[in-house]
mmCIF file of C-alpha atoms and ligand atoms in Angstrom:
data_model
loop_
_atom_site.group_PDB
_atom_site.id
_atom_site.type_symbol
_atom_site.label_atom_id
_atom_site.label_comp_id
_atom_site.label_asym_id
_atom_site.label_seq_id
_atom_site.Cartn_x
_atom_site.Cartn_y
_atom_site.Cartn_z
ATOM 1 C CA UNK O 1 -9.912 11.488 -9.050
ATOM 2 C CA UNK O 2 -9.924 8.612 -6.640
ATOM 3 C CA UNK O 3 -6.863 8.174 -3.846
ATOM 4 C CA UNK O 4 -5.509 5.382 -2.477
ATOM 5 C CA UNK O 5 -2.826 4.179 0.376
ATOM 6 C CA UNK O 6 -0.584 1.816 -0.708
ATOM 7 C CA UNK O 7 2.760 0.873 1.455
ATOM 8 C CA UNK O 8 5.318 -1.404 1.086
ATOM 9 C CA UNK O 9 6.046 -3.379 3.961
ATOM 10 C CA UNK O 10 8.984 -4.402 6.333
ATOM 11 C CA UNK O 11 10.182 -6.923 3.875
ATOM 12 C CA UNK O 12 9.773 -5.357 0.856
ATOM 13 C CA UNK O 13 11.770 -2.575 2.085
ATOM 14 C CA UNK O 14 14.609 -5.143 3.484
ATOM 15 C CA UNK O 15 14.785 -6.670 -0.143
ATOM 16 C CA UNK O 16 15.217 -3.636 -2.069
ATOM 17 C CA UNK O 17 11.518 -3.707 -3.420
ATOM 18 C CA UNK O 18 10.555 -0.023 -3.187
ATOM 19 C CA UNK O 19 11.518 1.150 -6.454
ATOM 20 C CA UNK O 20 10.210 -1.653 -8.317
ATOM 21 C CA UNK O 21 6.938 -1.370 -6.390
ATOM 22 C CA UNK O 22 6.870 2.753 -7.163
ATOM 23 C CA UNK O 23 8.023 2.483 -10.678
ATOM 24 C CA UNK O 24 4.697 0.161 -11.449
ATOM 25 C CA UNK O 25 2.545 2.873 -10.681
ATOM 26 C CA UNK O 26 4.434 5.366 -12.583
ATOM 27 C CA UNK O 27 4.430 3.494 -15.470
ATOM 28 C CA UNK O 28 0.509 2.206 -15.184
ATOM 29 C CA UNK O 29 -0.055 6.110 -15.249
ATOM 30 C CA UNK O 30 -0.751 6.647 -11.451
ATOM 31 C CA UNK O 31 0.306 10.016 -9.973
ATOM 32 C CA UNK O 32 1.831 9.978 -6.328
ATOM 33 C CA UNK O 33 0.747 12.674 -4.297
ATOM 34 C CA UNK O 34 2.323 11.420 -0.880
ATOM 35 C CA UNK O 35 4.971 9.991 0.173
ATOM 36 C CA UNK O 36 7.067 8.939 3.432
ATOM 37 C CA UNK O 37 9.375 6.117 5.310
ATOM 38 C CA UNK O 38 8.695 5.304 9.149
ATOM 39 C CA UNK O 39 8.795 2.493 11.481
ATOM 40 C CA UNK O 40 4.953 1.920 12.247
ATOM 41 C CA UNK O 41 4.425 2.001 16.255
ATOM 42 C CA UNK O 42 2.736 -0.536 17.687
ATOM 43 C CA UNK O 43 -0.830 1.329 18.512
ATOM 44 C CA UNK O 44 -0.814 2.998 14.703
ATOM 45 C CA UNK O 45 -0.299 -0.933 13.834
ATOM 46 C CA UNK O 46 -3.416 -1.881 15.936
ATOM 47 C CA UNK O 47 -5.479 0.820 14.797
ATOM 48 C CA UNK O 48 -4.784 0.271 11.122
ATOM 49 C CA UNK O 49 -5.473 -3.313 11.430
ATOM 50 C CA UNK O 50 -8.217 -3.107 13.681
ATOM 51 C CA UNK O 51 -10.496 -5.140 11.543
ATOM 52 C CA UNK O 52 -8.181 -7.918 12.168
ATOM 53 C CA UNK O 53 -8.484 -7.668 15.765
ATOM 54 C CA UNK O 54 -9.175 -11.059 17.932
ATOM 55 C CA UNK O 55 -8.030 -13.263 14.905
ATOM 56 C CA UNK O 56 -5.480 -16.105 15.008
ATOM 57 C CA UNK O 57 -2.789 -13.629 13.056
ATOM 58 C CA UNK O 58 -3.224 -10.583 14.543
ATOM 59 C CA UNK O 59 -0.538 -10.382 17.243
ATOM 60 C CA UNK O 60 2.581 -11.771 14.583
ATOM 61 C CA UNK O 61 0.399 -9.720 12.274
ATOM 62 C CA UNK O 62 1.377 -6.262 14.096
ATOM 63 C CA UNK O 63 5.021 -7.741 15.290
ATOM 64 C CA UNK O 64 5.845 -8.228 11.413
ATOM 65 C CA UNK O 65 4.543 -4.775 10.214
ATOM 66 C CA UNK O 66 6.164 -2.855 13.109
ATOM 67 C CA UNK O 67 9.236 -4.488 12.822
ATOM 68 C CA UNK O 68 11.038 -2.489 10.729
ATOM 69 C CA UNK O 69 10.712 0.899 7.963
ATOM 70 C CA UNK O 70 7.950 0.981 6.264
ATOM 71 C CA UNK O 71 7.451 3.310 2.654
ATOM 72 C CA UNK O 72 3.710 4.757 2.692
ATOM 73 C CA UNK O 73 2.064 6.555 -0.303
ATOM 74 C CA UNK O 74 -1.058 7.888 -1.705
ATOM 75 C CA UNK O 75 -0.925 7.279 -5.311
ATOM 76 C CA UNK O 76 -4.375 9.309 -7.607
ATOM 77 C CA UNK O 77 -5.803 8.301 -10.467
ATOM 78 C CA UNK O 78 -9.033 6.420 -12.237
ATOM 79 C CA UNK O 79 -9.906 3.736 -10.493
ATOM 80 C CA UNK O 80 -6.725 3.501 -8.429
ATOM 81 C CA UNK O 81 -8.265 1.767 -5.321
ATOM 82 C CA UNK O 82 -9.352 -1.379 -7.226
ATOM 83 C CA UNK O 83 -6.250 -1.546 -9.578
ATOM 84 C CA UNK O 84 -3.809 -1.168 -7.110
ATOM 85 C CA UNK O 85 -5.663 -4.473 -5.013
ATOM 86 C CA UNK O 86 -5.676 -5.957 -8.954
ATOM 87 C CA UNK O 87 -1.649 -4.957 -9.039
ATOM 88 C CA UNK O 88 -0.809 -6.440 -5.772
ATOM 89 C CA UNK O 89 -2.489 -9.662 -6.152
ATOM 90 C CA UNK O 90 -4.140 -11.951 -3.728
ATOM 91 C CA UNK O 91 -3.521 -11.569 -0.144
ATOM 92 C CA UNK O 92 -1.826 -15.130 0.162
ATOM 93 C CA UNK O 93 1.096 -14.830 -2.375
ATOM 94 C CA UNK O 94 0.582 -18.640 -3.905
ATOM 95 C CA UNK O 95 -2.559 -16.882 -4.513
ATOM 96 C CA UNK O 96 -1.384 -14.059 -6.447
ATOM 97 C CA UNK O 97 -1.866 -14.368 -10.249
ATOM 98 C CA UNK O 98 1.705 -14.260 -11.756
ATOM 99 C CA UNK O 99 2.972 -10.845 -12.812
ATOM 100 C CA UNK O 100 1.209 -9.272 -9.893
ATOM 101 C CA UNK O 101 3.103 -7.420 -6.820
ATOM 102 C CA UNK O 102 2.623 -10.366 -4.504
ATOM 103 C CA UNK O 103 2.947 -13.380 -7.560
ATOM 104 C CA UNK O 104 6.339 -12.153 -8.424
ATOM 105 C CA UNK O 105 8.126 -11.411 -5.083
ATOM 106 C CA UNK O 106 6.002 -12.996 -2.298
ATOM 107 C CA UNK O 107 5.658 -16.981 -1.149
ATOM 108 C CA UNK O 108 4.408 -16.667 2.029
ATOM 109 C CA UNK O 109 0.703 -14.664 3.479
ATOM 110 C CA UNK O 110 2.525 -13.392 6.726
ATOM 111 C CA UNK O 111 5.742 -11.454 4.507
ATOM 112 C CA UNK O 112 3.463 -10.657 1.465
ATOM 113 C CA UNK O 113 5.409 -7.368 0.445
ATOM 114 C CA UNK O 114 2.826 -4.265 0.253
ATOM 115 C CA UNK O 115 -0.274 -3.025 1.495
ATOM 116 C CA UNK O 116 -3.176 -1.673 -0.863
ATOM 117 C CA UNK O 117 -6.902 0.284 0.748
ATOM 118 C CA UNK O 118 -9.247 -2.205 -0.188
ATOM 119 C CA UNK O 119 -12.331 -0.303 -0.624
ATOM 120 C CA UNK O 120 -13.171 3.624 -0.769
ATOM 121 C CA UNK O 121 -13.813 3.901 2.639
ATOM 122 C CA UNK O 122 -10.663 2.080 3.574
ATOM 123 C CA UNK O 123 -8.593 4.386 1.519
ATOM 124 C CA UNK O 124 -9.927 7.468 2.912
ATOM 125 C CA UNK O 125 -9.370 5.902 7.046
ATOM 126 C CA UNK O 126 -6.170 4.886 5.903
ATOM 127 C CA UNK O 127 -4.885 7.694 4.177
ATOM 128 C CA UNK O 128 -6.282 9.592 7.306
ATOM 129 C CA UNK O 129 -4.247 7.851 9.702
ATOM 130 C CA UNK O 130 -0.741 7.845 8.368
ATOM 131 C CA UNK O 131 -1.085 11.480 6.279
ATOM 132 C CA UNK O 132 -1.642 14.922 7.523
ATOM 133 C CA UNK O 133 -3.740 17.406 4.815
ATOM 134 C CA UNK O 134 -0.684 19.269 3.771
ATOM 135 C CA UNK O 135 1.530 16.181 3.172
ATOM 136 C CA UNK O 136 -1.093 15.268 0.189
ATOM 137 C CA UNK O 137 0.492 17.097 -3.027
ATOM 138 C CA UNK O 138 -1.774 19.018 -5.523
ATOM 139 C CA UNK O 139 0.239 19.704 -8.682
ATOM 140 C CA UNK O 140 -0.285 19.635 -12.560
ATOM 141 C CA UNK O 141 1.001 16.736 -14.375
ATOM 142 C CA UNK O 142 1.130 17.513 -18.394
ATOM 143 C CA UNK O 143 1.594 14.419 -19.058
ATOM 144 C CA UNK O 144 -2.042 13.527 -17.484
ATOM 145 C CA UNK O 145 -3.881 14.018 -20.928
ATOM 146 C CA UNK O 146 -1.494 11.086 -22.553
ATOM 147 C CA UNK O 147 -2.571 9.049 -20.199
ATOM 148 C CA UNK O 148 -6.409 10.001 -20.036
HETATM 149 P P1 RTP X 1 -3.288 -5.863 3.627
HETATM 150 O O1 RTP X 1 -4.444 -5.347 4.453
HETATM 151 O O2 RTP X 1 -2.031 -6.081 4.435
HETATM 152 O O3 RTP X 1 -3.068 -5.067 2.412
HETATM 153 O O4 RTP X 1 -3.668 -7.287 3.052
HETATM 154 P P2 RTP X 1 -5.054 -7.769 2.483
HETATM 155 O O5 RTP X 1 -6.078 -6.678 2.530
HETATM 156 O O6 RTP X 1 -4.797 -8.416 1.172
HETATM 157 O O7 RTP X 1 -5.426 -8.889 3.519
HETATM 158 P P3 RTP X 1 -6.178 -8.754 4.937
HETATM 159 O O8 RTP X 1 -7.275 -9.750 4.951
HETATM 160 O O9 RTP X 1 -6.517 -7.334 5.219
HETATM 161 O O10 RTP X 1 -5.052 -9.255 5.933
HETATM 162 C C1 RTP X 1 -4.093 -8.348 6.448
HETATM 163 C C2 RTP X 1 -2.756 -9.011 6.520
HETATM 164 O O11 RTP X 1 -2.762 -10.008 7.529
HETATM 165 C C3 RTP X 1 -1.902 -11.063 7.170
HETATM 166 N N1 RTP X 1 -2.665 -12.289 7.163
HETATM 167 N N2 RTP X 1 -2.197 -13.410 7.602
HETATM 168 N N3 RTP X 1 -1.954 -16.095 8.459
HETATM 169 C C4 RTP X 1 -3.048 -15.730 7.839
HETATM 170 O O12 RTP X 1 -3.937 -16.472 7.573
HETATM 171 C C5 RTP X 1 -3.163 -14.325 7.446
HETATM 172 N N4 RTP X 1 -4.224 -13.762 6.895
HETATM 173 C C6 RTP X 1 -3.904 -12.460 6.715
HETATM 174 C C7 RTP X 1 -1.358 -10.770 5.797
HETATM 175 O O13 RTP X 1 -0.062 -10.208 5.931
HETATM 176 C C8 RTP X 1 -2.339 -9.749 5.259
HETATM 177 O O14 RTP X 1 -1.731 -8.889 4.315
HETATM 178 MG MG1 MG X 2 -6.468 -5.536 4.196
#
């Protein structure tokens, strides 16, 4: 089963958005297997983003995602990586289709709410960087066979 990171970001945490974000996995049928709440530091920031590095937005980039709790999690399931991007929406949130993540509680690119991997390799450097091996969860869910 494929893994991805997802995390909701400084200002979906100020606005009360974690549960709502969560509970639309759970009900899609995702299973999380990690799960945690930090402030990012600065040089985690840089090294998550470090695609972005040298572009216009990179510096307020890293000042608005270390500037306060974040909620990280690796959520399992078919196809997860590529649904959870579908979930979220478009980057720019007057992108985002309505009903997505970003379409329903962003307006603006630089406070766009959550974080999704957006490829295979991303999810596995990302989940890397903010999880240790024993903070990923193997456990039986019986409900799995309802949902697959
Ligand atoms: P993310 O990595 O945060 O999940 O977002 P994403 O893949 O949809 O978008 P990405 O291209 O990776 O951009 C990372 C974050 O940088 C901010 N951004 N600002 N001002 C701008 O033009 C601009 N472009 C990107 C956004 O907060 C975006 O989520
Ligand atoms: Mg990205």
């Amino acid at each position: 089963m494929e893994r991805t990171f997802v995390m909701v970001k400084p200002d979906g945490v100020q606005r009360g958005l974690v549960g709502e974000i969560i509970a639309r996995f759970e009900r899609r049928g995702y299973k999380l297997v990690g799960l945690k709440m930090f402030t990012m530091p600065r040089e985690v920031a840089e090294t998550h983003y470090a695609e972005h590095r040298g572009k216009p937005f990179f510096e307020g980039l890293v000042r608005y995602i270390t500037s306060g709790p974040v909620v990280a999690m690796v959520w399992e399931g078919k196809n997860v990586i590529a649904a959870a991007r579908e979930m979220m929406g478009a980057t720019d949130p007057q992108k985002a289709l309505p009903g997505t993540i970003r379409g329903t509680y962003g307006i603006d690119v630089g406070r766009n709410v959550v974080h999704g991997s957006d490829s295979p390799a991303s999810a596995a450097r990302e989940i890397d960087i903010f999880f240790k091996a024993d903070e990923l969860l193997n456990y039986e869910r019986p409900l799995d066979r309802w949902i697959y």
